[in-house]
mmCIF file of N, CA and C in Angstrom:
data_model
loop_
_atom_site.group_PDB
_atom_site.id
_atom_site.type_symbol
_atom_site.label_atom_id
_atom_site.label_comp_id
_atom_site.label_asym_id
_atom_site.label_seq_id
_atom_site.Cartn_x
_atom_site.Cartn_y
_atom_site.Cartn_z
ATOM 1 N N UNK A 1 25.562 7.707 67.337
ATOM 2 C CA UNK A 1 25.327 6.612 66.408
ATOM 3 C C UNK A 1 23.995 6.742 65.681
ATOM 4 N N UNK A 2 22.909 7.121 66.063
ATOM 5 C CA UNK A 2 21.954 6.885 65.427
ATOM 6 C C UNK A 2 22.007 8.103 64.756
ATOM 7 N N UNK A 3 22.185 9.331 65.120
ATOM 8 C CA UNK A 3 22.623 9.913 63.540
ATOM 9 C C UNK A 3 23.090 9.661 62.360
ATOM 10 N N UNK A 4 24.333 8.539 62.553
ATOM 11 C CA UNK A 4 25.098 7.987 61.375
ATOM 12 C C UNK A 4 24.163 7.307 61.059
ATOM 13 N N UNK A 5 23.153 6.370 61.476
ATOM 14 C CA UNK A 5 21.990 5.312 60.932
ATOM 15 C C UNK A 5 21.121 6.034 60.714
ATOM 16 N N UNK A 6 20.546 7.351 60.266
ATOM 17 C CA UNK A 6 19.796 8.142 60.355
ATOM 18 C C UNK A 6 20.212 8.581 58.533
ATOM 19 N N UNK A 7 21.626 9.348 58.761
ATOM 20 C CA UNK A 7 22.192 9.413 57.548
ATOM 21 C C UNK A 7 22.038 8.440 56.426
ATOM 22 N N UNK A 8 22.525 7.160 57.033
ATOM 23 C CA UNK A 8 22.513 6.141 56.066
ATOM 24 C C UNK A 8 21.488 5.736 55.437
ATOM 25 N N UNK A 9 20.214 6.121 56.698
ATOM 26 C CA UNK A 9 18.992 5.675 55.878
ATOM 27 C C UNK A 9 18.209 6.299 55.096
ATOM 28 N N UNK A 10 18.618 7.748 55.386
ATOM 29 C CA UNK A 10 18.279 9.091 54.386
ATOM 30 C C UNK A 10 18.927 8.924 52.731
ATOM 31 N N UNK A 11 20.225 8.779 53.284
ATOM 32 C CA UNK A 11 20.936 8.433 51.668
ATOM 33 C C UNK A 11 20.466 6.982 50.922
ATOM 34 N N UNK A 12 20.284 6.023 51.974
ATOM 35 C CA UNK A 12 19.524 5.115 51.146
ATOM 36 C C UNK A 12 18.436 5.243 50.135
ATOM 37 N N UNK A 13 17.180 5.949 51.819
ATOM 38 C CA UNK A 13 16.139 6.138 50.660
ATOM 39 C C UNK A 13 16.256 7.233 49.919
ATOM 40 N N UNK A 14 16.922 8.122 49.203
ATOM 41 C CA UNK A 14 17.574 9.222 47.847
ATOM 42 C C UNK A 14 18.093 8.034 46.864
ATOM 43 N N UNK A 15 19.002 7.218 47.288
ATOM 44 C CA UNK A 15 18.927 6.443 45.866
ATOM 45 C C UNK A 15 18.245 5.304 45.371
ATOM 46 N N UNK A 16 17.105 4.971 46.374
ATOM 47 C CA UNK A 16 16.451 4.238 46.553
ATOM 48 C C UNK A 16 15.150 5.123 45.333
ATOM 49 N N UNK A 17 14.546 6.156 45.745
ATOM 50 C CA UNK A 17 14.363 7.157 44.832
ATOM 51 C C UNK A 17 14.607 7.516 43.737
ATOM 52 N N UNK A 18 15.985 7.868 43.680
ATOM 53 C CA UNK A 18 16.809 7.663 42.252
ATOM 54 C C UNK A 18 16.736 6.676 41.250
ATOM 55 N N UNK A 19 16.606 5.784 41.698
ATOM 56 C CA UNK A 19 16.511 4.636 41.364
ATOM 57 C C UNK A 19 15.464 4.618 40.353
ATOM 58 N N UNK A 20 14.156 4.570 41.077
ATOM 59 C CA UNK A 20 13.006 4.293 40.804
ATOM 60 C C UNK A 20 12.224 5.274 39.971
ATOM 61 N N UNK A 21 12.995 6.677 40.282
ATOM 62 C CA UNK A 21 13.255 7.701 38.868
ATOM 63 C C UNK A 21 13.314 7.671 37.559
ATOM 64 N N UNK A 22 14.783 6.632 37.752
ATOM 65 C CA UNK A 22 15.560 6.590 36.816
ATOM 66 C C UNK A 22 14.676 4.922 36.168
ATOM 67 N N UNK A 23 13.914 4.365 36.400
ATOM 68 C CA UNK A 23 13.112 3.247 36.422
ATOM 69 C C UNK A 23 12.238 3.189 35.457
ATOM 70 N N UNK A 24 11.347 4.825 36.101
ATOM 71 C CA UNK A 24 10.432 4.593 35.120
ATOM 72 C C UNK A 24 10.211 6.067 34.113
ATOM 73 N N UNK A 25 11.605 6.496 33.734
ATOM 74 C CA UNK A 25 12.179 7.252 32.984
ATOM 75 C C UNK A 25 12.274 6.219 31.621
ATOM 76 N N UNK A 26 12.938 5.016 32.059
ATOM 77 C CA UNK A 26 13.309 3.882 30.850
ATOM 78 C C UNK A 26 12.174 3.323 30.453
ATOM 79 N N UNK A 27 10.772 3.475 31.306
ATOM 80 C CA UNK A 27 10.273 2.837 30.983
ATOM 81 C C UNK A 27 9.063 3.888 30.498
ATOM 82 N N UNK A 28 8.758 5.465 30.554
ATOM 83 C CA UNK A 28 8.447 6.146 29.491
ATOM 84 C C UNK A 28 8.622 5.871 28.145
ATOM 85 N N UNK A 29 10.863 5.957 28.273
ATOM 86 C CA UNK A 29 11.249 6.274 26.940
ATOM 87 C C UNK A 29 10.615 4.103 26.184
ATOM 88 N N UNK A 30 10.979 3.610 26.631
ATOM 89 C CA UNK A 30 10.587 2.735 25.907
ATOM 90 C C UNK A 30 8.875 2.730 25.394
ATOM 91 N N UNK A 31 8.351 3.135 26.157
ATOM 92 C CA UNK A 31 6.828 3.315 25.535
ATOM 93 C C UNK A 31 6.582 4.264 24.607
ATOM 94 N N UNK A 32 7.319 4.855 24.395
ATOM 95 C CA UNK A 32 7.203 5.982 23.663
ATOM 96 C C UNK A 32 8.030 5.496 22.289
ATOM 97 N N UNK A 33 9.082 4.974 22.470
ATOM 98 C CA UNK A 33 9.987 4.110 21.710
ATOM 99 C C UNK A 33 8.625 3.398 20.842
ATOM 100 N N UNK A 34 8.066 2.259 21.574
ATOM 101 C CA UNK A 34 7.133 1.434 21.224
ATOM 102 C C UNK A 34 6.304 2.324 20.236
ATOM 103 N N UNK A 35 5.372 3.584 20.771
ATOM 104 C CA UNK A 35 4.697 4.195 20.038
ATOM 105 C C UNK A 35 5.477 4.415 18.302
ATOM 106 N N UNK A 36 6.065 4.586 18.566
ATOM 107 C CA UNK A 36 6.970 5.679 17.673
ATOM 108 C C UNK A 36 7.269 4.564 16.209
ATOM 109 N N UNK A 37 7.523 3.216 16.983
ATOM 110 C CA UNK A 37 7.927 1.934 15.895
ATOM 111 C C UNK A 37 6.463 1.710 15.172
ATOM 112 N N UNK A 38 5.183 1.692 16.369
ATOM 113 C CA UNK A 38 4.039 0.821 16.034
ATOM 114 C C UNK A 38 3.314 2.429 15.010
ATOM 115 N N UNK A 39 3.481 3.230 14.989
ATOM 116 C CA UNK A 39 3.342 4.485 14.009
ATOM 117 C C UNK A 39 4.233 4.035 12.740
ATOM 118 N N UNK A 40 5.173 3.779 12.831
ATOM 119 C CA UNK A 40 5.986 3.527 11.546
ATOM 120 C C UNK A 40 5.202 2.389 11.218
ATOM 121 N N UNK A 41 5.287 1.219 11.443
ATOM 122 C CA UNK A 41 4.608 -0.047 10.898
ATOM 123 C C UNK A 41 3.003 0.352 10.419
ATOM 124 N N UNK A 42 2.515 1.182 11.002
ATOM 125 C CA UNK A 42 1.216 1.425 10.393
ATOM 126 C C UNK A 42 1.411 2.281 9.585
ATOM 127 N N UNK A 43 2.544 3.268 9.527
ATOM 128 C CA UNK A 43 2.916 3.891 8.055
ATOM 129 C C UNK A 43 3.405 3.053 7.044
ATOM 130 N N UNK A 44 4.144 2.486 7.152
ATOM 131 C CA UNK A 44 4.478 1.245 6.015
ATOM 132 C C UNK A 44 3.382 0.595 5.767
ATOM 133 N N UNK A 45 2.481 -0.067 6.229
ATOM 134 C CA UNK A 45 1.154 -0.913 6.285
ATOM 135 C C UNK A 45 0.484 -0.021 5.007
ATOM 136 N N UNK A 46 0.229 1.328 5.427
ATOM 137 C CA UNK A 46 -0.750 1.935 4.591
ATOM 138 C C UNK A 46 -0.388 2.034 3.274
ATOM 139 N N UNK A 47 1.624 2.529 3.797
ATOM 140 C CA UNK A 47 1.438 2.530 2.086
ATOM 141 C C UNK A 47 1.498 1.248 1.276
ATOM 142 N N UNK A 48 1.878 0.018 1.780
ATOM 143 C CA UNK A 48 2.123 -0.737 1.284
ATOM 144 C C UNK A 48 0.561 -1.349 0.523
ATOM 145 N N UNK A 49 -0.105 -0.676 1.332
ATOM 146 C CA UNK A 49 -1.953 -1.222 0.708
ATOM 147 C C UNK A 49 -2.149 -0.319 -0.611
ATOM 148 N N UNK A 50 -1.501 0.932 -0.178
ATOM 149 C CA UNK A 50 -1.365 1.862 -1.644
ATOM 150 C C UNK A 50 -1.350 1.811 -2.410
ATOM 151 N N UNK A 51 0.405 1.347 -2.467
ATOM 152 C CA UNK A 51 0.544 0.753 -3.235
ATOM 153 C C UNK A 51 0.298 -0.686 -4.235
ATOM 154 N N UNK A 52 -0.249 -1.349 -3.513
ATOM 155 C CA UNK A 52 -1.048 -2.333 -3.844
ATOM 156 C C UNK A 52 -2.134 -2.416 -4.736
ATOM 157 N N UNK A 53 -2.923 -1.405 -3.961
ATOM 158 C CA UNK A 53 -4.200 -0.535 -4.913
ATOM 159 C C UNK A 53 -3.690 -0.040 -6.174
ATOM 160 N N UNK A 54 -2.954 0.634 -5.874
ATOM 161 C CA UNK A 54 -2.505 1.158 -7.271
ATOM 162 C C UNK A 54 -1.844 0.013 -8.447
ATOM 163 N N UNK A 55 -1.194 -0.767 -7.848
ATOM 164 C CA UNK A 55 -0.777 -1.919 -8.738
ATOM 165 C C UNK A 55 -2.602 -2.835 -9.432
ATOM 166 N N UNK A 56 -2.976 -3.042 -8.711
ATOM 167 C CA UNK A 56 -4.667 -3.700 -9.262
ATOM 168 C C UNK A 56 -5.302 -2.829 -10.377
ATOM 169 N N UNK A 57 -5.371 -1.479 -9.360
ATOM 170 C CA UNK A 57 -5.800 -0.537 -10.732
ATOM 171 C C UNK A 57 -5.263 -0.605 -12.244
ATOM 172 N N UNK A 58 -3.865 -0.596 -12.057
ATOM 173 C CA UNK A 58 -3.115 -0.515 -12.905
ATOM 174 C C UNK A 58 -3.576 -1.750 -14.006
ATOM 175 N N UNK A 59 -3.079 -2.773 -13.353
ATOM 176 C CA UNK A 59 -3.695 -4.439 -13.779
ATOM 177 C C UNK A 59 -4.744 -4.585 -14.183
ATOM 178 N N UNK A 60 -5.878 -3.818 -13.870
ATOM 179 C CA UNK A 60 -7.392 -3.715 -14.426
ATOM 180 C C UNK A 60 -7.648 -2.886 -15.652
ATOM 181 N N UNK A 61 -6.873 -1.814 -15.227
ATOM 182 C CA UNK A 61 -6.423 -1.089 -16.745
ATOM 183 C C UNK A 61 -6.121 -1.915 -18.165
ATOM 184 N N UNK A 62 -4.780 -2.570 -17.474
ATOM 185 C CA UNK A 62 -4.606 -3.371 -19.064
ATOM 186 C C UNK A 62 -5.602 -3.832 -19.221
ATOM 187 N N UNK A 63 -6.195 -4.787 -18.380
ATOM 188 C CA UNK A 63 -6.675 -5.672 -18.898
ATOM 189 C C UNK A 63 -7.815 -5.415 -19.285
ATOM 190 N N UNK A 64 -8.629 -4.421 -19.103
ATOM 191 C CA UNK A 64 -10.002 -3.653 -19.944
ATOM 192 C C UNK A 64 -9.270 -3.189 -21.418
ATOM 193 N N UNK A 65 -7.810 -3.014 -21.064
ATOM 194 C CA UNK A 65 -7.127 -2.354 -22.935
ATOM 195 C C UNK A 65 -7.400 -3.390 -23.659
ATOM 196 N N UNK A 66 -6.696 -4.856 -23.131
ATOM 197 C CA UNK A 66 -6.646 -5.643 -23.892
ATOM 198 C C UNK A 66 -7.979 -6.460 -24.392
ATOM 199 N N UNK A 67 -8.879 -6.303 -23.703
ATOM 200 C CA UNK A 67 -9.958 -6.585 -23.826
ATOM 201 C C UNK A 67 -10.448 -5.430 -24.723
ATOM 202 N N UNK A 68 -10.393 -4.350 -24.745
ATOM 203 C CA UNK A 68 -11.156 -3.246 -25.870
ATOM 204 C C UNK A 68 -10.347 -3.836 -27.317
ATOM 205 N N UNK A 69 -9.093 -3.963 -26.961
ATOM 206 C CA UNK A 69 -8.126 -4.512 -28.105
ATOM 207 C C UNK A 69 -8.652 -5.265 -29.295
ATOM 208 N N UNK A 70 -8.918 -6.256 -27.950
ATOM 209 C CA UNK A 70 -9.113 -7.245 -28.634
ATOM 210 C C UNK A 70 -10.747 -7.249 -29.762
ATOM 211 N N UNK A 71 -12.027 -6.621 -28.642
ATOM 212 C CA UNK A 71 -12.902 -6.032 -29.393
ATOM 213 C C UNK A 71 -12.750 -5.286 -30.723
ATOM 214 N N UNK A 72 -11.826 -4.485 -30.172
ATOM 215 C CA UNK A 72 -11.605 -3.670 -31.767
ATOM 216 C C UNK A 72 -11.324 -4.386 -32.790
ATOM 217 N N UNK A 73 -10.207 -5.341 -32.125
ATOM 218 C CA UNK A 73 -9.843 -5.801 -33.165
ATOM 219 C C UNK A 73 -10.766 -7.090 -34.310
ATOM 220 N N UNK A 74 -11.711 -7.642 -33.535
ATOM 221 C CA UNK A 74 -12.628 -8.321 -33.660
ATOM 222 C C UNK A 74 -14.111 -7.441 -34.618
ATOM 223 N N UNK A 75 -14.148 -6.320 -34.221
ATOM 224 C CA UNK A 75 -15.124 -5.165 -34.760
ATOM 225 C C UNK A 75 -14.499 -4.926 -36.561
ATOM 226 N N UNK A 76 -13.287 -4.505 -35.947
ATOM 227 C CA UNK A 76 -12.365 -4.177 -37.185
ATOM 228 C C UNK A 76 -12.275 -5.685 -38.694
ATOM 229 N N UNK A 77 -11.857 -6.090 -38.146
ATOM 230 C CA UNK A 77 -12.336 -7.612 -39.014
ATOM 231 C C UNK A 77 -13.636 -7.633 -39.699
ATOM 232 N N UNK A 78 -14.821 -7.808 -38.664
ATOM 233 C CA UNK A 78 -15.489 -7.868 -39.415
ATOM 234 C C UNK A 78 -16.376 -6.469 -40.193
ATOM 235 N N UNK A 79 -16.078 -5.575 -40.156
ATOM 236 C CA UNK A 79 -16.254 -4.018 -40.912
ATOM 237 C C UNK A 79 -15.493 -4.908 -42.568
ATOM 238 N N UNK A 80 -14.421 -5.749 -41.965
ATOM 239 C CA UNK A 80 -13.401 -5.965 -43.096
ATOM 240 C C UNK A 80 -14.144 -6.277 -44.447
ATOM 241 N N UNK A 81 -14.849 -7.623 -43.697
ATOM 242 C CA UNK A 81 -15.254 -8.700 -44.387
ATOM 243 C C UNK A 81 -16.339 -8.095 -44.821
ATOM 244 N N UNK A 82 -16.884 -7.315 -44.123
ATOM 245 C CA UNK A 82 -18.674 -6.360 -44.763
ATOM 246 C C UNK A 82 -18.209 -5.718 -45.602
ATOM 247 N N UNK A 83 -17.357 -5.188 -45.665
ATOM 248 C CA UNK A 83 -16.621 -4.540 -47.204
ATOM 249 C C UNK A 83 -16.452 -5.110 -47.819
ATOM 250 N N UNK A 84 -15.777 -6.161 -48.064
ATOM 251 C CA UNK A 84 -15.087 -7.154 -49.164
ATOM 252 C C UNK A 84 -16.301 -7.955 -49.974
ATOM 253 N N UNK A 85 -17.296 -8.151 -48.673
ATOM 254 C CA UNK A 85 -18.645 -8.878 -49.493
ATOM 255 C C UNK A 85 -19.399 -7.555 -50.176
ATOM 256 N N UNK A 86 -19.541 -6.555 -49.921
ATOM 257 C CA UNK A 86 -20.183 -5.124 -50.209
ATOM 258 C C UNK A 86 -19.213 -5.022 -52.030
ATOM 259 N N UNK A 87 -17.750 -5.259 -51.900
ATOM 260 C CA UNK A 87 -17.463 -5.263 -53.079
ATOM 261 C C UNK A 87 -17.477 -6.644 -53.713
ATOM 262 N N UNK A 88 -17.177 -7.094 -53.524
ATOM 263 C CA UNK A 88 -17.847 -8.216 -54.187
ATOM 264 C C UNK A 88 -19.388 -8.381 -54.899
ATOM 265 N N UNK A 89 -20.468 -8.310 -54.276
ATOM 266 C CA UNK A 89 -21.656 -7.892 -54.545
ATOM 267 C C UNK A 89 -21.501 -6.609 -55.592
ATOM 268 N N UNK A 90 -20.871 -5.965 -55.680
ATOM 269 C CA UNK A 90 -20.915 -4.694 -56.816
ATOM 270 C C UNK A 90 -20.247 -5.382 -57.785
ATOM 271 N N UNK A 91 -19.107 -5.920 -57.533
ATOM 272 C CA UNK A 91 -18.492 -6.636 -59.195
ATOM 273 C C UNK A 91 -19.463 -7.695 -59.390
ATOM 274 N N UNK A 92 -20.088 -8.107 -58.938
ATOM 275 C CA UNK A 92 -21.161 -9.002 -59.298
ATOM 276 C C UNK A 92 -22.348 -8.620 -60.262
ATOM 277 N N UNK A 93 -22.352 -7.175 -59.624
ATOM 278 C CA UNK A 93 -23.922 -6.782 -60.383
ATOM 279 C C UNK A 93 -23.211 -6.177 -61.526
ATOM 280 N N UNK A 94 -21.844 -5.913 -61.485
ATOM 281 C CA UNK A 94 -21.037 -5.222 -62.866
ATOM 282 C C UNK A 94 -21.315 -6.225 -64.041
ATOM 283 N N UNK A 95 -20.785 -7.353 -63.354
ATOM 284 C CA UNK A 95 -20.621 -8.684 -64.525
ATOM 285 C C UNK A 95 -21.628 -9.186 -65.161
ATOM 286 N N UNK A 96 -23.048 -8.524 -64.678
ATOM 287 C CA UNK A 96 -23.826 -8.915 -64.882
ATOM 288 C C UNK A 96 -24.405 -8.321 -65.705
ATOM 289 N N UNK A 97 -24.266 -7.548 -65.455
ATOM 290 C CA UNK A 97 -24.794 -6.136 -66.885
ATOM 291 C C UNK A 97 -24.180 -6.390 -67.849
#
């Protein structure tokens, strides 16, 4: 008899073993799992700041265009009007003669 209880307790503790193998096998792969997600989310994270950056840049762009634009266009005007009085002032001194 105590062989057979000998056996039993041998094969117990093997899957008792097994067990606890197989335990923290799942609980590698899940950490590793974990790693593997929290790497992706900080890859998405980055680019999503990237891209972000790049959208502001972009947005700062126009808006220095529209702002030169608008300068120019403000510069341009009055070049206009310095001409128009520049001729004016000459048909003036024409009419006068």
């Amino acid at each position: 008899m105590a062989s057979s209880e000998w056996l039993t307790q041998k094969q117990n503790k093997e899957k008792e073993e097994k067990e606890r193998k197989k335990k923290e096998e799942r609980k590698k792969e899940r950490k590793k799992e974990q790693k593997r997600q929290r790497k992706e989310r900080e890859r998405k994270k980055e680019k999503e700041r990237k891209e972000k950056k790049k959208e502001r840049k972009k947005a700062r762009k126009k808006k220095e265009k529209r702002k030169s634009d608008k300068r120019e266009g403000r510069e341009s005007e009055r070049r206009e009007r310095e001409s128009e009085r520049c001729e004016r002032r000459e048909l003036e001194k024409r009419e006068k003669r």
